[in-house]
Tab-separated table of C-alpha atoms and ligand atoms in Angstrom:
chain	number	residue	atom	x	y	z
A	1	MET	CA	0.000	0.000	0.000
A	2	SER	CA	1.207	3.479	-0.801
A	3	VAL	CA	1.007	6.535	1.440
A	4	THR	CA	-1.544	8.050	-0.935
A	5	SER	CA	-3.894	5.078	-0.852
A	6	ASN	CA	-3.543	4.739	2.927
A	7	LEU	CA	-4.310	8.434	3.325
A	8	LYS	CA	-7.395	8.156	1.122
A	9	ALA	CA	-8.612	5.119	3.049
A	10	VAL	CA	-8.301	6.952	6.375
A	11	LEU	CA	-9.928	10.117	4.992
A	12	LYS	CA	-12.882	8.045	3.820
A	13	ASN	CA	-13.548	7.051	7.441
A	14	ILE	CA	-13.430	10.619	8.721
A	15	PRO	CA	-16.248	13.191	8.490
A	16	SER	CA	-15.201	16.357	6.692
A	17	GLU	CA	-15.467	18.462	9.867
A	18	VAL	CA	-12.801	16.345	11.586
A	19	THR	CA	-9.190	17.408	11.006
A	20	LEU	CA	-6.739	14.654	10.141
A	21	VAL	CA	-3.192	15.272	11.322
A	22	ALA	CA	-0.888	12.853	9.502
A	23	VAL	CA	1.747	11.898	12.075
A	24	SER	CA	4.965	11.714	10.090
A	25	LYS	CA	7.428	11.199	12.968
A	26	THR	CA	10.495	9.119	11.994
A	27	LYS	CA	9.359	9.152	8.351
A	28	PRO	CA	11.411	10.708	5.529
A	29	ASN	CA	10.476	13.812	3.555
A	30	GLU	CA	9.572	11.703	0.481
A	31	ASP	CA	6.726	10.086	2.390
A	32	ILE	CA	5.456	13.457	3.576
A	33	LEU	CA	5.670	14.872	0.055
A	34	GLU	CA	3.600	11.988	-1.246
A	35	ALA	CA	0.773	12.920	1.130
A	36	TYR	CA	1.388	16.609	0.375
A	37	ASP	CA	1.055	15.983	-3.366
A	38	ALA	CA	-2.223	14.195	-2.657
A	39	GLY	CA	-3.409	17.480	-1.142
A	40	HIS	CA	-2.753	16.922	2.545
A	41	ARG	CA	-1.537	19.896	4.599
A	42	HIS	CA	-1.654	18.893	8.311
A	43	PHE	CA	1.323	16.956	9.638
A	44	GLY	CA	2.453	16.091	13.160
A	45	GLU	CA	5.875	15.506	14.727
A	46	ASN	CA	6.886	14.733	18.297
A	47	LYS	CA	10.579	15.699	18.314
A	48	VAL	CA	11.603	19.346	18.139
A	49	GLN	CA	14.733	18.666	16.090
A	50	ASP	CA	12.827	16.628	13.495
A	51	LEU	CA	10.035	19.163	13.285
A	52	VAL	CA	12.460	22.019	12.661
A	53	ALA	CA	14.407	20.041	10.033
A	54	LYS	CA	11.226	19.107	8.187
A	55	TYR	CA	9.802	22.616	8.413
A	56	GLU	CA	12.980	24.002	6.878
A	57	THR	CA	13.092	21.577	3.957
A	58	LEU	CA	9.423	21.038	3.077
A	59	PRO	CA	6.832	23.384	1.507
A	60	LYS	CA	5.944	26.361	3.667
A	61	ASP	CA	2.173	25.956	3.405
A	62	ILE	CA	2.257	22.827	5.584
A	63	ASN	CA	0.481	23.213	8.936
A	64	TRP	CA	2.862	21.685	11.472
A	65	HIS	CA	1.463	20.211	14.666
A	66	PHE	CA	3.763	19.519	17.584
A	67	ILE	CA	2.282	16.493	19.360
A	68	GLY	CA	5.076	15.368	21.665
A	69	HIS	CA	6.244	16.226	25.122
A	70	LEU	CA	7.754	19.697	24.831
A	71	GLN	CA	10.732	20.707	26.943
A	72	THR	CA	10.863	24.311	28.072
A	73	ASN	CA	14.346	24.875	26.668
A	74	LYS	CA	13.190	23.857	23.159
A	75	VAL	CA	10.079	26.008	22.907
A	76	LYS	CA	11.971	28.783	21.139
A	77	TYR	CA	12.764	26.585	18.133
A	78	ILE	CA	9.164	25.815	17.201
A	79	VAL	CA	7.134	28.818	18.308
A	80	PRO	CA	8.084	30.918	15.273
A	81	PHE	CA	6.132	28.581	12.967
A	82	ALA	CA	4.109	25.866	14.791
A	83	HIS	CA	0.478	25.756	13.647
A	84	LEU	CA	-0.676	24.091	16.877
A	85	ILE	CA	1.161	22.830	19.960
A	86	HIS	CA	-0.874	19.948	21.408
A	87	GLY	CA	1.015	18.947	24.531
A	88	ILE	CA	0.950	21.886	26.945
A	89	ASP	CA	1.026	20.130	30.305
A	90	SER	CA	2.253	22.728	32.790
A	91	GLU	CA	1.913	26.409	33.572
A	92	LYS	CA	5.680	26.772	33.363
A	93	LEU	CA	5.625	25.505	29.786
A	94	LEU	CA	2.730	27.771	28.876
A	95	LYS	CA	4.599	30.732	30.324
A	96	GLU	CA	7.604	29.952	28.151
A	97	VAL	CA	5.455	29.558	25.021
A	98	ASN	CA	3.838	32.919	25.780
A	99	LYS	CA	7.240	34.578	26.180
A	100	ARG	CA	8.652	33.088	22.990
A	101	ALA	CA	5.520	33.887	21.010
A	102	LYS	CA	5.815	37.496	22.131
A	103	ASN	CA	9.427	37.546	20.910
A	104	ALA	CA	8.378	35.982	17.617
A	105	ASN	CA	5.617	38.547	17.290
A	106	ARG	CA	2.819	36.040	16.933
A	107	ILE	CA	-0.061	34.461	18.804
A	108	GLN	CA	0.651	30.764	19.354
A	109	PRO	CA	-2.358	28.406	19.204
A	110	ILE	CA	-2.152	25.666	21.831
A	111	LEU	CA	-4.014	22.735	23.359
A	112	LEU	CA	-3.847	21.712	26.989
A	113	GLN	CA	-2.943	18.056	27.369
A	114	ILE	CA	-5.237	16.308	29.823
A	115	TYR	CA	-4.248	13.112	31.563
A	116	ILE	CA	-6.965	10.547	30.814
A	117	ALA	CA	-5.129	7.202	30.737
A	118	GLU	CA	-4.652	4.693	33.493
A	119	GLU	CA	-0.954	4.377	32.730
A	120	GLU	CA	1.680	6.019	34.858
A	121	SER	CA	3.872	7.080	31.982
A	122	LYS	CA	1.683	9.608	30.200
A	123	PHE	CA	1.918	13.346	30.558
A	124	GLY	CA	-0.945	15.687	31.171
A	125	LEU	CA	-2.955	17.872	33.509
A	126	ASP	CA	-5.783	16.779	35.738
A	127	ARG	CA	-9.092	18.634	35.819
A	128	ALA	CA	-8.133	20.985	38.654
A	129	GLU	CA	-4.786	21.898	37.104
A	130	ALA	CA	-6.391	22.581	33.728
A	131	PHE	CA	-9.095	24.643	35.412
A	132	ALA	CA	-6.491	26.776	37.199
A	133	ILE	CA	-4.523	27.382	33.988
A	134	ILE	CA	-7.644	28.319	32.017
A	135	GLU	CA	-8.585	30.793	34.768
A	136	LYS	CA	-5.240	32.508	34.229
A	137	ILE	CA	-5.641	32.501	30.454
A	138	LYS	CA	-9.074	34.048	30.954
A	139	ASN	CA	-7.538	36.700	33.186
A	140	GLY	CA	-5.188	37.702	30.400
A	141	ASP	CA	-1.993	36.319	31.954
A	142	PHE	CA	-0.836	34.794	28.641
A	143	PRO	CA	-1.721	37.284	25.901
A	144	PHE	CA	0.471	35.674	23.238
A	145	ILE	CA	-1.125	32.246	23.305
A	146	GLN	CA	-4.533	31.230	22.053
A	147	LEU	CA	-6.211	28.330	23.825
A	148	LYS	CA	-7.835	26.267	21.073
A	149	GLY	CA	-8.856	23.224	23.066
A	150	LEU	CA	-7.813	19.986	24.730
A	151	MET	CA	-5.759	16.933	23.806
A	152	GLY	CA	-5.598	13.491	25.376
A	153	MET	CA	-4.230	10.011	24.882
A	154	ALA	CA	-6.186	6.968	25.993
A	155	THR	CA	-4.722	3.950	27.729
A	156	ASN	CA	-2.910	1.589	25.386
A	157	THR	CA	-5.290	-1.351	25.836
A	158	ASP	CA	-7.473	-3.665	23.771
A	159	SER	CA	-10.456	-2.748	25.916
A	160	GLU	CA	-12.712	-0.525	23.818
A	161	VAL	CA	-14.885	0.004	26.867
A	162	GLN	CA	-11.952	1.475	28.773
A	163	VAL	CA	-10.812	3.670	25.867
A	164	ALA	CA	-14.360	4.917	25.198
A	165	LYS	CA	-14.757	5.774	28.874
A	166	GLU	CA	-11.577	7.868	28.772
A	167	PHE	CA	-12.531	9.622	25.530
A	168	LYS	CA	-16.007	10.427	26.827
A	169	GLY	CA	-14.517	11.793	30.022
A	170	LEU	CA	-12.353	14.170	28.009
A	171	LYS	CA	-15.303	15.186	25.829
A	172	ASN	CA	-17.293	16.032	28.973
A	173	LEU	CA	-14.444	18.151	30.288
A	174	PHE	CA	-14.179	19.872	26.906
A	175	ASP	CA	-17.923	20.674	26.964
A	176	GLU	CA	-17.727	21.908	30.538
A	177	PHE	CA	-14.763	24.227	29.940
A	178	ASN	CA	-16.344	25.438	26.724
A	179	LYS	CA	-19.569	26.312	28.484
A	180	THR	CA	-18.258	27.749	31.734
A	181	MET	CA	-14.721	29.031	31.087
A	182	LEU	CA	-13.671	30.024	27.571
A	183	PRO	CA	-14.887	29.168	24.082
A	184	ILE	CA	-12.720	26.317	22.772
A	185	SER	CA	-13.185	24.393	19.549
A	186	VAL	CA	-10.533	21.677	19.142
A	187	LEU	CA	-10.717	18.261	20.784
A	188	SER	CA	-7.622	16.266	19.797
A	189	MET	CA	-8.044	12.573	20.536
A	190	GLY	CA	-7.643	9.371	18.542
A	191	MET	CA	-4.705	7.618	16.850
A	192	SER	CA	-4.363	4.787	14.308
A	193	GLY	CA	-5.864	2.167	16.603
A	194	ASP	CA	-8.737	4.169	18.032
A	195	TYR	CA	-9.549	7.148	15.810
A	196	ALA	CA	-12.982	5.866	14.751
A	197	LEU	CA	-13.970	5.353	18.382
A	198	ALA	CA	-12.542	8.773	19.274
A	199	ILE	CA	-14.686	10.456	16.627
A	200	GLU	CA	-17.766	8.622	17.930
A	201	CYS	CA	-16.900	10.024	21.346
A	202	GLY	CA	-16.689	13.593	20.049
A	203	SER	CA	-13.149	14.104	18.752
A	204	ASN	CA	-12.751	16.638	15.955
A	205	LEU	CA	-9.009	16.215	15.402
A	206	VAL	CA	-7.343	12.826	15.035
A	207	ARG	CA	-3.597	12.144	14.951
A	208	VAL	CA	-2.928	9.180	12.694
A	209	GLY	CA	0.579	7.886	11.934
A	210	SER	CA	1.110	4.206	11.198
A	211	LYS	CA	-2.208	3.747	9.354
A	212	ILE	CA	-0.941	6.286	6.813
A	213	PHE	CA	2.843	5.900	6.752
A	214	GLY	CA	3.221	2.293	7.898
A	215	GLU	CA	4.804	0.923	11.035
A	216	ARG	CA	7.698	2.830	12.543
A	217	ASN	CA	11.058	1.179	13.106
A	218	TYR	CA	11.670	1.892	16.736
A	219	GLU	CA	10.458	0.868	20.134
A	220	GLY	CA	7.752	2.877	21.783
A	221	SER	CA	5.325	3.889	19.076
A	222	LYS	CA	3.825	6.593	21.291
A	223	GLY	CA	7.022	8.477	20.809
A	224	TYR	CA	8.032	8.827	24.409
B	301	LIG	C1	2.910	8.735	17.450
B	301	LIG	C2	1.744	9.499	17.939
B	301	LIG	C3	0.495	9.393	17.287
B	301	LIG	C4	0.250	8.501	16.113
B	301	LIG	O1	0.331	7.157	16.477
B	301	LIG	P1	-0.161	5.990	15.490
B	301	LIG	O2	-0.549	4.912	16.412
B	301	LIG	O3	0.999	5.645	14.622
B	301	LIG	O4	-1.288	6.529	14.718
B	301	LIG	C5	-0.541	10.162	17.773
B	301	LIG	N1	-0.395	10.991	18.826
B	301	LIG	C6	0.776	11.114	19.469
B	301	LIG	C7	0.874	12.055	20.623
B	301	LIG	C8	1.886	10.375	19.058
B	301	LIG	O5	3.049	10.507	19.702
């Protein structure tokens, strides 16, 4: 199967109002260009160095999503161009993004990453932490970021019941924040193995890698 046919197959399963981010981490520019030539413009990377290298060498109308765990000392490299940073999981990190966005003279769109899985290893905020950060955003403490929505990763399990429970929990939080705190529009949840379920549970942005580009050749397909 080629990247183009994989991409078309995934797009066929996705309603037009759902954004597909093609997760191109570890994959070469040729693969990305194949999807680009088929008309795709949203791509996701989880390593700052790779994202910067790909941004510099690929067409400038690509919308680059940073989906990994972002270290404070690397924020400055991606803020000048990142379309959306998905993994904001601390106030300290948000503060740094705000500062760098100010320097870069732009407003940086971001998502807050919410911890929804049962695994110990995943990053993210709990409800109270997210609430506190959104309060500060509302108060104008971070004028150079724009809160677009929430992102989450479900437990890596075969149990659809468990995954659906986690996705629905995040959707409820999204609805609550949207109603009572600030208008937000993006709910980023769902990967190759669970994107259809995520959409059923209310996702409107899915991050799909291996279903489009094939399996990756390294341990730890979540990228951590
Ligand atoms: C790698 C990755 C994906 C894509 O994973 P696939 O299972 O290959 O679709 C999605 N989201 C995040 C945060 C990732 O690191």
